[in-house]
Amino acid sequence: MPSRISIIIPVLNDAEALSSLAVDLQALKARGHQIIIVDGGSRDASVETARSITDDVICGEAGRALQMNVGAAVARHDLFWFIHADSRLPACADRLIIDTACRHLATLWGRFDIQFRNSSLIFRLIAMFMNLRSRITGIATGDQAIFVSRTLFESCGGFPVIPLMEDVAISKLLKKKRKPVCCGQKITASSRRWESNGVFRTIVLMWWLRLAYFFGLRPEILHRWYYAKH
């Protein structure tokens, strides 16, 4: 039965976020889990911050899907957990994943519910609807800290190397093989993007991107459009 997790974190100019996450990661490292940080060419102190956390720091090309696949390729353990650098983790999250893996053996994948750092009513409602959407559709987002067994991950070929929507794309592949599991604790996600771009504007943007992707608009086009707005 699995007792250790390879935790994979793609970063790009995330030094400040990594510094905040470091306490959580050091606790996980102390319990024997592997921390892999994959940098995509940061211009800030991300690499230096990463090296203060773990020896498993990889520097390569930018692209979240590509970075996560690179991290998975050097993972030592048979459970992979993909985390965003601006997340904060519940203290027992690793134990929840391992306990779930022991019940589902080699065909495990799943996610956590999320809550936002900003706990105002609007953000509680956004989180509630995001979590509900994932329950109904079986599609997880990167903010929800996807975890997956090595066997299942490799059977899907890893993350499709696309510039946007890689979390949705792999969820579609994984759920064809196994229904996702949702762990009981909540990941705390950053609300900075929502606050800086406007809550309503961000909601409309996220739903438009998903709808366009659903109807077949290429991720490369969505990526250009998304970053033109930022």
XYZ file of C-alpha atoms in Angstrom:
230
model
C 0.000 0.000 0.000
C 1.310 3.525 -0.777
C 2.675 5.461 2.167
C 4.489 8.305 0.420
C 3.451 10.936 -2.120
C 5.400 12.806 -4.788
C 4.143 16.392 -4.597
C 4.640 18.336 -7.825
C 4.445 22.132 -7.956
C 4.852 24.088 -11.218
C 6.054 27.647 -10.654
C 6.628 30.777 -12.704
C 7.518 33.970 -10.829
C 5.931 32.545 -7.675
C 8.611 33.329 -5.083
C 6.236 35.106 -2.715
C 3.602 32.369 -2.936
C 6.231 29.649 -2.470
C 7.510 31.368 0.655
C 4.010 31.189 2.134
C 3.575 27.552 1.094
C 6.999 26.566 2.451
C 5.718 25.813 5.967
C 3.197 23.313 4.584
C 5.781 21.748 2.278
C 8.430 21.399 4.980
C 5.931 19.539 7.161
C 5.144 17.174 4.277
C 8.836 16.677 3.545
C 9.456 15.835 7.212
C 6.860 13.062 6.904
C 8.826 11.488 4.057
C 7.020 12.847 1.014
C 8.939 13.999 -2.057
C 8.632 17.684 -2.965
C 9.299 18.431 -6.645
C 9.274 22.064 -7.778
C 9.443 22.675 -11.530
C 10.327 26.216 -12.563
C 9.380 27.520 -15.990
C 11.938 30.321 -16.303
C 11.108 32.626 -13.406
C 12.662 36.077 -13.265
C 12.126 36.484 -9.539
C 13.569 34.451 -6.647
C 11.398 31.376 -7.272
C 14.327 29.025 -7.922
C 16.247 30.172 -4.847
C 13.112 29.858 -2.716
C 12.424 26.398 -4.149
C 15.965 25.236 -3.345
C 15.485 26.292 0.261
C 12.540 23.874 0.419
C 13.725 20.821 -1.546
C 16.631 19.350 -3.491
C 14.227 18.280 -6.245
C 14.143 21.538 -8.212
C 13.944 21.359 -12.003
C 14.396 24.334 -14.322
C 12.889 24.065 -17.783
C 10.407 25.483 -20.248
C 7.293 27.364 -19.192
C 3.915 25.705 -19.538
C 2.019 24.284 -16.600
C 1.156 20.963 -18.291
C 4.719 20.484 -19.503
C 6.151 21.385 -16.094
C 3.871 18.945 -14.271
C 4.744 16.137 -16.685
C 8.446 16.847 -16.166
C 7.909 16.646 -12.415
C 6.001 13.374 -12.711
C 8.844 11.907 -14.782
C 11.252 12.197 -11.829
C 8.748 11.230 -9.131
C 9.918 8.432 -6.837
C 6.557 7.469 -5.361
C 3.413 5.941 -6.845
C 1.030 8.703 -5.805
C 1.263 12.102 -7.508
C -0.223 15.273 -6.040
C -0.249 18.432 -8.168
C -0.417 21.670 -6.189
C -0.513 25.327 -7.190
C 2.131 27.459 -5.508
C -0.429 29.951 -4.198
C -2.391 27.281 -2.289
C -2.371 26.488 1.415
C -2.892 22.908 2.518
C -4.859 21.350 5.378
C -2.579 19.688 7.922
C -3.854 16.149 7.321
C -4.227 16.301 3.525
C -1.489 13.753 2.843
C -3.035 11.273 5.255
C -6.406 11.652 3.552
C -4.878 10.908 0.146
C -2.980 7.870 1.408
C -6.015 6.471 3.224
C -8.077 6.933 0.065
C -5.370 5.266 -2.036
C -5.350 2.253 0.274
C -9.048 1.761 -0.460
C -8.846 2.304 -4.218
C -5.490 0.675 -4.929
C -3.876 1.538 -8.277
C -6.781 3.278 -9.984
C -7.106 6.347 -7.811
C -7.597 9.940 -8.771
C -9.356 12.812 -7.100
C -9.316 16.317 -5.750
C -10.117 18.487 -2.757
C -12.872 21.005 -2.293
C -11.556 24.549 -2.115
C -12.130 27.669 -0.097
C -10.697 31.104 -0.796
C -8.359 33.103 1.394
C -10.896 35.913 1.204
C -13.778 34.535 3.273
C -16.380 37.147 2.329
C -19.812 35.944 1.237
C -19.171 36.301 -2.490
C -16.044 34.147 -2.296
C -17.791 31.526 -0.181
C -20.497 31.345 -2.848
C -17.954 31.086 -5.674
C -16.162 28.242 -3.886
C -19.451 26.477 -3.179
C -20.452 26.561 -6.849
C -16.984 25.483 -8.018
C -17.067 22.492 -5.679
C -20.615 21.624 -6.710
C -19.710 21.866 -10.396
C -16.852 19.411 -9.901
C -19.120 16.981 -8.083
C -21.678 17.078 -10.887
C -19.289 16.997 -13.856
C -16.405 14.920 -12.501
C -14.031 17.636 -13.750
C -11.388 18.938 -11.347
C -9.476 22.208 -11.618
C -5.845 22.790 -10.751
C -6.873 24.911 -7.768
C -8.481 21.782 -6.306
C -5.102 20.024 -6.007
C -5.543 16.973 -8.227
C -4.000 13.721 -6.991
C -3.615 10.557 -9.050
C -1.896 7.186 -8.918
C 1.140 6.704 -11.138
C -0.585 3.810 -12.937
C -3.643 5.851 -13.867
C -1.637 8.970 -14.731
C 0.653 7.071 -17.069
C -2.249 5.192 -18.662
C -3.612 8.590 -19.763
C -0.263 9.787 -21.060
C 0.042 12.508 -18.430
C -1.272 16.030 -18.864
C -2.076 16.931 -22.470
C 0.567 19.520 -23.350
C -1.716 22.444 -24.119
C -1.254 26.049 -22.957
C -4.582 26.310 -21.110
C -7.267 23.936 -19.774
C -4.795 21.135 -19.051
C -6.630 20.376 -15.798
C -9.959 19.996 -17.603
C -8.321 17.911 -20.335
C -6.743 15.401 -17.967
C -9.915 15.207 -15.878
C -11.829 14.160 -18.991
C -9.281 11.419 -19.661
C -9.176 10.215 -16.067
C -12.913 10.117 -15.477
C -13.329 7.766 -18.444
C -11.336 5.265 -16.416
C -12.399 6.031 -12.867
C -14.819 8.283 -11.006
C -12.929 10.974 -9.052
C -12.749 10.936 -5.268
C -13.186 14.113 -3.229
C -11.261 14.334 0.044
C -13.042 15.859 3.007
C -10.720 18.735 3.882
C -10.443 21.987 1.916
C -7.521 23.485 0.043
C -7.239 27.245 0.533
C -6.852 28.959 -2.837
C -5.664 32.474 -3.539
C -8.351 35.047 -4.293
C -5.843 37.563 -5.675
C -6.734 37.073 -9.352
C -10.431 37.526 -8.616
C -9.799 40.630 -6.514
C -7.424 42.303 -8.979
C -9.481 41.593 -12.118
C -12.919 41.996 -10.563
C -15.138 39.186 -9.326
C -17.890 39.460 -11.942
C -15.421 39.928 -14.803
C -13.441 36.859 -13.690
C -16.576 34.722 -13.379
C -17.636 35.672 -16.913
C -14.120 35.035 -18.243
C -13.828 31.598 -16.617
C -17.211 30.456 -17.861
C -16.555 31.815 -21.356
C -13.232 29.960 -21.547
C -14.819 26.703 -20.422
C -17.700 27.064 -22.850
C -15.376 27.892 -25.739
C -13.171 24.908 -24.881
C -16.226 22.650 -24.650
C -17.272 23.687 -28.153
C -13.832 22.949 -29.542
C -11.974 26.267 -29.645
C -8.286 25.430 -29.572
C -6.460 25.984 -26.240
C -3.783 27.997 -28.067
C -6.398 30.565 -29.086
C -7.908 30.603 -25.592
C -4.448 31.109 -24.109
C -3.721 34.130 -26.318
C -7.109 35.631 -25.540
C -6.825 34.985 -21.799
C -3.410 36.581 -21.422
C -4.354 39.503 -23.643
C -6.936 40.294 -20.955
C -4.292 40.138 -18.225
